[in-house]
Coordinates of C-alpha atoms in Angstrom, one line a residue:
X25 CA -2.8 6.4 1.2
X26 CA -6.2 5.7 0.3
X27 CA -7.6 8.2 3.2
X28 CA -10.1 7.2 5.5
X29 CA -13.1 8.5 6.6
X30 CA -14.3 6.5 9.4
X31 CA -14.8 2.8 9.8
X32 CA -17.0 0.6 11.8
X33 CA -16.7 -3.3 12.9
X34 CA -15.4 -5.2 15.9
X35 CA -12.0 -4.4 17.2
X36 CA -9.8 -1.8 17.1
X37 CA -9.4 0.6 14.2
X38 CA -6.9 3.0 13.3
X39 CA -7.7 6.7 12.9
X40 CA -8.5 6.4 9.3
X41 CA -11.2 3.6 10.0
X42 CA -8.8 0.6 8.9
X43 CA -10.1 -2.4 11.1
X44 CA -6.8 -3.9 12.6
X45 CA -8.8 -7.7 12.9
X46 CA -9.5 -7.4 9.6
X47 CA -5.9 -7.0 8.5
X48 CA -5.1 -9.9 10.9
X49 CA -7.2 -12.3 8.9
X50 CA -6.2 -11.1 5.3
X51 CA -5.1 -13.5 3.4
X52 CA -1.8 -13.1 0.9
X53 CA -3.3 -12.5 -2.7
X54 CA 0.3 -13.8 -4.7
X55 CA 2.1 -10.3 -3.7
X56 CA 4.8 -12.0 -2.1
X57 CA 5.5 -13.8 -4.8
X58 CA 5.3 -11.5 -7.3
X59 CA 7.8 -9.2 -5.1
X60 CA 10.2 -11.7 -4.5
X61 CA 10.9 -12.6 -8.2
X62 CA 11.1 -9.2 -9.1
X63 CA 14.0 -8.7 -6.4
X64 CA 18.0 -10.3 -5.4
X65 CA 18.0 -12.7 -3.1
X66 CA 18.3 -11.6 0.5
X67 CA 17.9 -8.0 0.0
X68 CA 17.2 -5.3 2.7
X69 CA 13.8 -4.1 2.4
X70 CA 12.1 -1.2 3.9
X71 CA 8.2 -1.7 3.8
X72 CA 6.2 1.4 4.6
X73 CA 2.8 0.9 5.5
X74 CA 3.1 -2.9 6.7
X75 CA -0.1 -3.2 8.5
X76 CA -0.2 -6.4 10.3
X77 CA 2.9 -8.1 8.6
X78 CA 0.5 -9.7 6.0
X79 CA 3.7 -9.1 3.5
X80 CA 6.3 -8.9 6.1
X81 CA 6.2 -12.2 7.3
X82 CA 6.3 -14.4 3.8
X83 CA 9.5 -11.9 2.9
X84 CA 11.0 -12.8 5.9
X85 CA 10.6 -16.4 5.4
X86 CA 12.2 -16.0 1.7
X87 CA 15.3 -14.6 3.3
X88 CA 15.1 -10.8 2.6
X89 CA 16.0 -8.5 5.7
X90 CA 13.2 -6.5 6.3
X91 CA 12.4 -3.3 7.9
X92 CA 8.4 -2.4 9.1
X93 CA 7.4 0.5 9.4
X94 CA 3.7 1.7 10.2
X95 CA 1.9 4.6 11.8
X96 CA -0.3 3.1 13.8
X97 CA 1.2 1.3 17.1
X98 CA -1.7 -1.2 17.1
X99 CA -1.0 -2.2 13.9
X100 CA 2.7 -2.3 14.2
X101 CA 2.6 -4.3 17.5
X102 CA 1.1 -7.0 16.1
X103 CA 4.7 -7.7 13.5
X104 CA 6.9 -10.1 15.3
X105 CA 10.4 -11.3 14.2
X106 CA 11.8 -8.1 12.3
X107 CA 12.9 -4.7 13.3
X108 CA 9.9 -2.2 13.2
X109 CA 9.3 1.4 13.2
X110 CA 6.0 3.3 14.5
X111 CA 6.4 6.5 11.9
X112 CA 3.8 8.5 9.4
X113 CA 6.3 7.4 6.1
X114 CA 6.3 11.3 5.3
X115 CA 8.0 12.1 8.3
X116 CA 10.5 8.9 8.3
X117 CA 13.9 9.7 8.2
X118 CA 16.5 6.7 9.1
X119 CA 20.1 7.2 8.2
X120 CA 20.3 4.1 5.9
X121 CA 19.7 3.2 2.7
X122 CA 17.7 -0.4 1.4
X123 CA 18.1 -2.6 -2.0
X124 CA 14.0 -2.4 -2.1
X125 CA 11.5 0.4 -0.3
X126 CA 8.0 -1.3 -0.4
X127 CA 4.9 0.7 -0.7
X128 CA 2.1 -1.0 -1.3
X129 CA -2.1 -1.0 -0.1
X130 CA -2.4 2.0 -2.6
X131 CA -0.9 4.0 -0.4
X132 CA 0.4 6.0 -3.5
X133 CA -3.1 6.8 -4.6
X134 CA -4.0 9.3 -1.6
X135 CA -6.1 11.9 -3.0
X136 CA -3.6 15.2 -1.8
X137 CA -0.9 16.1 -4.4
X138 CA 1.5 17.3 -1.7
X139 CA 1.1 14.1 0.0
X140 CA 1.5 11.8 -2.7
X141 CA 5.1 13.8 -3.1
X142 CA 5.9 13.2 0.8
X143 CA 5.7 9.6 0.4
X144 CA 7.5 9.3 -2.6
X145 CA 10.3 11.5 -1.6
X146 CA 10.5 8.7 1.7
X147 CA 11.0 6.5 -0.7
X148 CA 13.7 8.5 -3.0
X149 CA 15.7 9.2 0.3
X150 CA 15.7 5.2 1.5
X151 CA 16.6 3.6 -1.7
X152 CA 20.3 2.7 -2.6
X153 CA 21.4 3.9 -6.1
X154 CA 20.8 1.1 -8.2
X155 CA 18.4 -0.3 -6.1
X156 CA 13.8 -0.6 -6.8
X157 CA 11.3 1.3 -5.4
X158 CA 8.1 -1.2 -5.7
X159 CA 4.7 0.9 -5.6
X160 CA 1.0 -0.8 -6.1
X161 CA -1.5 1.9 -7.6
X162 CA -4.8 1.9 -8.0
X163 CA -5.6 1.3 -12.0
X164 CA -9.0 3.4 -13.2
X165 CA -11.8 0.8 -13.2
X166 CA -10.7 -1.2 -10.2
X167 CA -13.1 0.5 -7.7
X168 CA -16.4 0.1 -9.2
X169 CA -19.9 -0.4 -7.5
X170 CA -22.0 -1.5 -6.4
X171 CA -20.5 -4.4 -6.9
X172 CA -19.9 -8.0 -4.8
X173 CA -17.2 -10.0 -4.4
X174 CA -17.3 -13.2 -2.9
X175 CA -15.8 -16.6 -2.0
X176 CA -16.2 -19.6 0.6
X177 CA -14.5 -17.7 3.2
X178 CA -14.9 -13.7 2.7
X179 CA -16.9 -11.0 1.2
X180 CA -16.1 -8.1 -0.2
X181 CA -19.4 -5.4 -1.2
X182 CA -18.2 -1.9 -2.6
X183 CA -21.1 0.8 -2.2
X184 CA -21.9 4.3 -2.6
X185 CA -19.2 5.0 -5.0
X186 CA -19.0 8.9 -5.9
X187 CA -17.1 10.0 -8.9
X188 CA -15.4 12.9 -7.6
X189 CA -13.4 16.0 -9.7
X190 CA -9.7 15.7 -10.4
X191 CA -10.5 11.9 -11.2
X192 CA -11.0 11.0 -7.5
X193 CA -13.6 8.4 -5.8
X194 CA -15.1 7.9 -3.0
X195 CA -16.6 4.7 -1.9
X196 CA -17.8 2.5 0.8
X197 CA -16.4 -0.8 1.2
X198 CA -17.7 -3.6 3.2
X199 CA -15.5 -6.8 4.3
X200 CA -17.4 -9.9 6.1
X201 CA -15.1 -12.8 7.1
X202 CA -16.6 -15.7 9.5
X203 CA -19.5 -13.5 10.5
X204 CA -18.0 -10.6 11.6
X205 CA -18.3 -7.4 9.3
X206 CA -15.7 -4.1 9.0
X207 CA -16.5 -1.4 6.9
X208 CA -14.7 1.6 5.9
X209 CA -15.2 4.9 3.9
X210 CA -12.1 5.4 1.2
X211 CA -10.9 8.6 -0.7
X212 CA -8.6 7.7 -3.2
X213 CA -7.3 9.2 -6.9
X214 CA -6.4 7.0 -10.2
X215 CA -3.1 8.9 -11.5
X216 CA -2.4 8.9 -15.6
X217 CA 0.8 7.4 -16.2
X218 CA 2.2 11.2 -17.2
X219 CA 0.8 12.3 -13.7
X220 CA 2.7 9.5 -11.9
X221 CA 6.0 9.8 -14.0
X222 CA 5.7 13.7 -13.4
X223 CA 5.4 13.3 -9.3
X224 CA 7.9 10.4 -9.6
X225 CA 10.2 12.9 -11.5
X226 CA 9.4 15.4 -8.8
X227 CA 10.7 13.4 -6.2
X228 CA 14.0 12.3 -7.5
X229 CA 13.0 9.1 -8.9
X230 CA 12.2 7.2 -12.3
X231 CA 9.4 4.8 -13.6
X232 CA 11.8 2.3 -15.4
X233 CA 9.0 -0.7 -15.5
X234 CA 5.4 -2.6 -14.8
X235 CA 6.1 -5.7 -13.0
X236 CA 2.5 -6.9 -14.2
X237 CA 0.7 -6.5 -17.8
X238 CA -2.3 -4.7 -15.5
X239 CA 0.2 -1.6 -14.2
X240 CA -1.0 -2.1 -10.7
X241 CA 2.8 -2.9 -9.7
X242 CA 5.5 -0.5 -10.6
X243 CA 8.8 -0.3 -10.0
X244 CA 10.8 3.2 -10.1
X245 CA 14.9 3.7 -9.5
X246 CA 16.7 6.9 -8.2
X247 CA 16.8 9.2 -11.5

């Protein structure tokens, strides 16, 4: 996961700074979308990382079964409607497997090796054979700053970005939505496509694909 390192703003936060409102009132960007046409129909889905349910709730309403799974209880108490699971994803273990594992947020960009293979090998041991492991990375050149993004209804500043060895960043990021501000500090690492294909390979699993010309969204199979 992009690691955090402290956040501030109204409500509660998790233990690596993620503001819990601020998830509430996040907006789907198109990723449900894009997910569903890349899957079958009503398939079984295990999401790690869900947040809020910002995904978890459009899935559901296209029909896929899905299972939620978070490590934070505030976060995970606030998914309605679907089974959910209060778990670190290294540490999950469930005796089933799923047509899709989920793992989105850049969670796949955390800045620890050993890590990085923990979550991955979650996702190895919950797939079905035949079945898609979706990741969302972090691409170089997407966290840049300072820099402002901005519509009618949120804003988005990234500050005091750090260009770290071993091609990691650091960086402030600052969200304001109807007045209220969150901000958090991030650690995160862009991964070459032979360093992502080498811990994929690691774990038991294949890159087969890009679902997007950008290679933010890519989908892996059981080797």
């Amino acid at each position: 996961m992009r690691v955090g390192q402290g956040g501030t703003g109204p409500g509660p936060h998790t233990p690596d700074g993620s503001a819990i409102e601020l998830y509430e009132v996040t907006p789907v960007h198109g990723e449900d979308q894009l997910i569903n046409a890349a899957i079958d129909p009503g398939s079984s889905i295990l999401e790690l990382g869900c947040g809020t349910g910002r995904i978890t709730r459009p899935l559901l309403a296209c029909g896929h079964q899905v299972v939620a799974v978070d490590e934070s209880p505030d976060m995970i108490a606030r998914v309605t409607g679907t089974e959910t699971i209060c778990s670190t994803i290294g540490d999950l273990r469930l005796d089933r497997r799923f047509d899709v594992v989920l793992m989105m947020s850049y969670l796949i960009n955390v800045a620890d090796d050993a890590e990085r293979l923990r979550l991955l090998q979650t996702c190895a041991l919950h797939v079905r054979p035949g079945g898609a492991v979706l990741l969302q990375q972090q691409i170089p050149g997407m966290l840049r700053g300072p820099a402002v993004m901005e519509n009618d209804r949120r804003r988005l500043v990234v500050s005091d970005v750090e260009e770290l060895p071993g091609n990691r960043q650091a960086a402030t990021l600052t969200h304001t939505i109807g007045g209220r501000s969150w901000s958090q500090r991030i650690l995160t690492q862009n991964l070459t496509e032979e360093q992502l294909s080498a811990q994929l390979t690691e774990a038991g699993l294949t890159l087969t694909d890009y679902l997007t010309p950008d290679k933010t969204w890519v989908r892996a199979q059981l080797a």
